[in-house]
Coordinates of C-alpha atoms in Angstrom, one line a residue:
R1 CA 49.2 1.6 19.9
R2 CA 46.8 4.5 19.2
G3 CA 49.5 7.1 19.5
Y4 CA 50.2 9.5 22.3
D5 CA 48.3 12.7 22.4
G6 CA 51.1 15.1 23.2
A7 CA 49.0 18.2 22.8
G8 CA 46.5 16.8 25.3
A9 CA 49.3 16.1 27.7
W10 CA 50.5 19.7 27.6
T11 CA 47.0 20.9 28.1
S12 CA 46.7 18.7 31.2
L13 CA 49.9 20.2 32.6
V14 CA 48.6 23.8 32.1
V15 CA 45.2 22.9 33.6
G16 CA 46.9 21.1 36.4
F17 CA 49.0 24.1 37.3
G18 CA 45.9 26.3 37.3
H19 CA 44.2 23.8 39.7
V20 CA 47.1 24.0 42.1
A21 CA 46.8 27.8 42.2
S22 CA 43.0 27.7 42.7
V23 CA 43.4 25.2 45.6
A24 CA 45.9 27.5 47.3
V25 CA 43.4 30.4 47.1
G26 CA 40.5 28.1 48.2
V27 CA 42.4 26.8 51.2
A28 CA 43.3 30.4 52.3
A29 CA 39.7 31.5 51.9
L30 CA 38.0 28.5 53.6
G31 CA 40.6 27.5 56.2
G32 CA 38.9 29.7 58.8
L33 CA 35.5 28.1 58.2
F34 CA 36.9 24.6 58.9
L35 CA 38.6 25.8 62.1
A36 CA 35.3 27.4 63.2
A37 CA 33.5 24.1 62.5
A38 CA 36.1 22.3 64.6
R39 CA 35.5 24.7 67.5
V40 CA 31.8 24.0 67.6
A41 CA 32.1 20.2 67.2
P42 CA 30.7 18.4 70.2
L43 CA 33.5 15.8 70.1
H44 CA 37.2 16.1 69.4
F45 CA 39.0 12.9 68.4
P46 CA 42.7 13.1 69.3
L47 CA 45.1 13.7 66.5
G48 CA 47.6 11.3 68.0
D49 CA 45.3 8.3 68.2
A50 CA 45.7 5.7 65.4
R51 CA 42.1 4.6 65.9
A52 CA 40.9 8.1 65.1
W53 CA 42.9 8.1 61.9
I54 CA 41.4 4.7 60.9
A55 CA 37.9 5.8 61.6
C56 CA 38.5 9.1 59.8
F57 CA 39.8 7.3 56.7
F58 CA 36.4 5.5 56.3
V59 CA 34.4 8.6 57.0
V60 CA 36.4 10.6 54.5
E61 CA 36.0 7.8 51.9
F62 CA 32.2 7.8 52.6
F63 CA 31.9 11.6 52.0
Y64 CA 34.3 11.5 49.1
Y65 CA 32.0 8.9 47.4
W66 CA 28.9 11.2 47.9
Q67 CA 30.8 14.3 46.8
H68 CA 32.0 12.6 43.7
R69 CA 28.6 11.2 43.0
A70 CA 27.0 14.6 43.5
S71 CA 29.5 16.1 41.1
H72 CA 28.1 13.9 38.3
A73 CA 24.5 14.6 39.2
V74 CA 24.4 18.3 40.1
R75 CA 25.3 20.5 37.2
W76 CA 26.7 23.3 39.4
M77 CA 29.3 20.8 40.6
W78 CA 29.7 19.1 37.3
A79 CA 30.8 22.4 35.8
T80 CA 34.0 22.0 37.8
H81 CA 34.3 18.2 37.7
A82 CA 33.8 18.0 33.9
V83 CA 37.3 19.4 33.5
H84 CA 38.7 16.1 34.8
H85 CA 36.7 14.1 32.3
S86 CA 37.6 16.2 29.3
A87 CA 40.8 14.2 28.6
E88 CA 40.3 11.9 25.6
Q89 CA 43.2 9.6 26.6
L90 CA 43.6 8.0 30.0
T91 CA 47.2 8.6 31.0
L92 CA 48.8 9.6 34.2
L93 CA 48.9 13.2 33.2
S94 CA 45.1 13.2 32.7
A95 CA 44.9 12.7 36.5
I96 CA 46.1 16.3 37.1
R97 CA 43.5 17.8 34.7
L98 CA 41.4 19.1 37.5
G99 CA 38.9 22.0 37.8
W100 CA 39.7 25.5 39.0
T101 CA 36.4 26.3 40.5
G102 CA 35.9 23.7 43.3
A103 CA 35.4 26.3 46.0
F104 CA 32.7 28.0 43.9
S105 CA 31.0 24.6 43.2
L106 CA 30.8 24.0 47.0
E107 CA 32.6 20.6 46.9
W108 CA 34.1 21.5 50.3
L109 CA 30.8 21.4 52.1
F110 CA 31.0 17.6 52.1
Y111 CA 34.2 17.7 54.2
V112 CA 32.8 20.1 56.8
V113 CA 30.7 17.2 58.1
P114 CA 33.6 15.0 59.3
V115 CA 35.0 18.1 61.1
L116 CA 31.6 18.7 62.7
I117 CA 31.6 15.0 63.8
G118 CA 34.8 15.6 65.7
F119 CA 37.7 14.8 63.4
D120 CA 40.6 17.3 63.3
P121 CA 40.6 19.4 60.0
R122 CA 44.2 18.5 59.5
M123 CA 43.4 14.8 59.7
V124 CA 40.6 15.2 57.2
F125 CA 42.7 17.2 54.7
V126 CA 45.7 14.8 55.0
L127 CA 43.6 11.7 54.3
L128 CA 41.7 13.4 51.5
T129 CA 45.0 14.5 49.9
L130 CA 46.5 11.0 50.3
G131 CA 43.4 9.5 48.7
L132 CA 43.7 11.8 45.7
R133 CA 47.4 11.0 45.3
Y134 CA 46.4 7.3 45.3
Q135 CA 44.0 8.0 42.5
F136 CA 46.8 9.5 40.3
F137 CA 48.0 5.9 39.6
L138 CA 44.6 4.8 38.6
H139 CA 44.7 6.8 35.4
T140 CA 46.3 4.3 33.1
E141 CA 45.6 1.5 30.6
A142 CA 48.9 -0.2 31.4
V143 CA 47.5 -2.1 34.4
G144 CA 45.0 -4.9 33.9
M145 CA 42.7 -6.6 36.5
L146 CA 44.2 -7.0 40.0
G147 CA 42.3 -10.1 41.2
P148 CA 40.8 -10.0 44.7
L149 CA 41.9 -6.4 45.2
E150 CA 39.1 -5.4 42.7
W151 CA 36.5 -6.3 45.4
I152 CA 37.8 -3.8 47.9
F153 CA 39.9 -1.1 46.3
N154 CA 39.4 1.3 43.5
T155 CA 41.7 0.0 40.7
P156 CA 42.8 1.1 37.2
A157 CA 40.2 -1.2 35.8
H158 CA 37.4 0.4 37.9
H159 CA 38.6 3.9 37.1
R160 CA 38.8 3.3 33.4
V161 CA 35.1 2.5 33.4
H162 CA 34.5 5.7 35.5
H163 CA 36.2 7.8 32.8
A164 CA 34.5 6.1 29.9
C165 CA 31.9 8.2 28.0
N166 CA 30.1 5.1 26.5
A167 CA 26.5 5.6 27.4
E168 CA 26.4 2.4 29.4
Y169 CA 29.2 3.5 31.6
L170 CA 28.3 7.0 32.5
D171 CA 28.1 7.9 36.2
C172 CA 29.5 4.9 38.0
N173 CA 32.5 3.8 40.1
F174 CA 32.7 7.0 42.3
G175 CA 35.0 5.6 45.0
G176 CA 38.3 7.1 46.0
V177 CA 40.7 4.5 47.5
L178 CA 37.9 2.0 48.2
I179 CA 35.2 0.7 45.8
V180 CA 33.0 -0.8 48.6
F181 CA 30.6 2.1 48.7
D182 CA 29.9 1.6 45.0
R183 CA 29.1 -2.0 45.8
L184 CA 26.8 -1.0 48.7
F185 CA 24.9 1.8 46.8
G186 CA 24.6 0.0 43.4
T187 CA 26.9 2.3 41.3
L188 CA 29.6 -0.3 40.5
R189 CA 30.0 -1.3 36.8
T190 CA 32.7 -3.4 35.2
Q191 CA 33.8 -3.3 31.6
A192 CA 32.0 -5.9 29.4
A193 CA 34.2 -8.3 27.5
G194 CA 34.9 -7.1 24.0
T195 CA 33.7 -3.5 24.7
A196 CA 36.1 -0.7 23.8
L197 CA 36.1 2.2 26.2
R198 CA 36.0 5.8 24.8
Y199 CA 37.2 8.6 27.0
G200 CA 36.3 12.3 27.2
L201 CA 33.0 14.1 27.7
A202 CA 29.8 12.7 26.3
H203 CA 29.2 16.2 24.9
P204 CA 32.7 17.4 23.9
L205 CA 33.8 21.0 24.3
P206 CA 34.4 23.1 21.2
S207 CA 38.1 23.1 21.7
Q208 CA 40.9 21.7 23.9
R209 CA 42.3 25.0 24.9
P210 CA 43.0 25.2 28.7
L211 CA 40.6 28.1 29.3
T212 CA 37.8 26.4 27.3
I213 CA 38.3 23.3 29.4
A214 CA 38.4 25.2 32.7
F215 CA 35.3 27.3 32.0
G216 CA 33.5 25.7 29.1
E217 CA 30.9 23.9 31.2
W218 CA 30.2 27.0 33.2
R219 CA 29.5 28.9 30.0
G220 CA 27.1 26.2 28.9
L221 CA 25.4 26.3 32.3
F222 CA 24.8 30.0 32.2
R223 CA 23.7 29.8 28.6
D224 CA 21.0 27.3 29.6
L225 CA 20.0 29.4 32.6
R226 CA 19.2 32.2 30.2
A227 CA 17.4 29.9 27.7
R228 CA 15.3 27.7 30.0
A229 CA 12.2 28.6 31.8
N230 CA 13.1 27.1 35.1
L231 CA 16.2 26.7 37.3
R232 CA 15.7 23.0 37.8
G233 CA 15.9 22.2 34.1
A234 CA 19.0 24.2 33.7
M235 CA 20.8 22.6 36.6
Q236 CA 20.3 19.0 35.5
T237 CA 23.3 17.3 34.0
A238 CA 22.8 16.0 30.4

């Protein structure tokens, strides 16, 4: 009804391709670190045991929740994650508008912990990847409420609120496949009746060019580091 943002869709595609390339580089650079973590883990859960996969699913969901929550609270991480929130329409293509600097933002540190617990790195990466693929379908306004599923799973309704830049909806609904950790830790919010959601960044970037989207928040961070008297002030998200 509002018209489709074709230029924004092409931007999402370009940013998405850049993300794929950055992930390939990151995996090549960090793969050895995860293998080293697996070697020093005190336990090793068998890759062929279904119970290990079920347990690992919940562990990965737990650490995804905290990694996602941290990426909204720690500006060093937000500089990467803000890319995903820059789309001003919530469509399936906005799901692939992802940052290029995840390895630099240290997002991967959260997933070293499950490996140190004893889960095989391949198990962790498969479950994390499948969880992110599930989230692709959450980026839509075409699906309404899903009844009882809303209590357990992250749904399009929950994720729309997560992407809203309305002041009352900032920094909520951090779950991946599940929404239960938001319920447990008090970060769940639902859309109020009659409230229209606005998407995009609370402080929009000066342009929607792919390079500005990919590095605009980093530019702002380093500008504030130069301008402010202390590191803590510069690292806080707005």
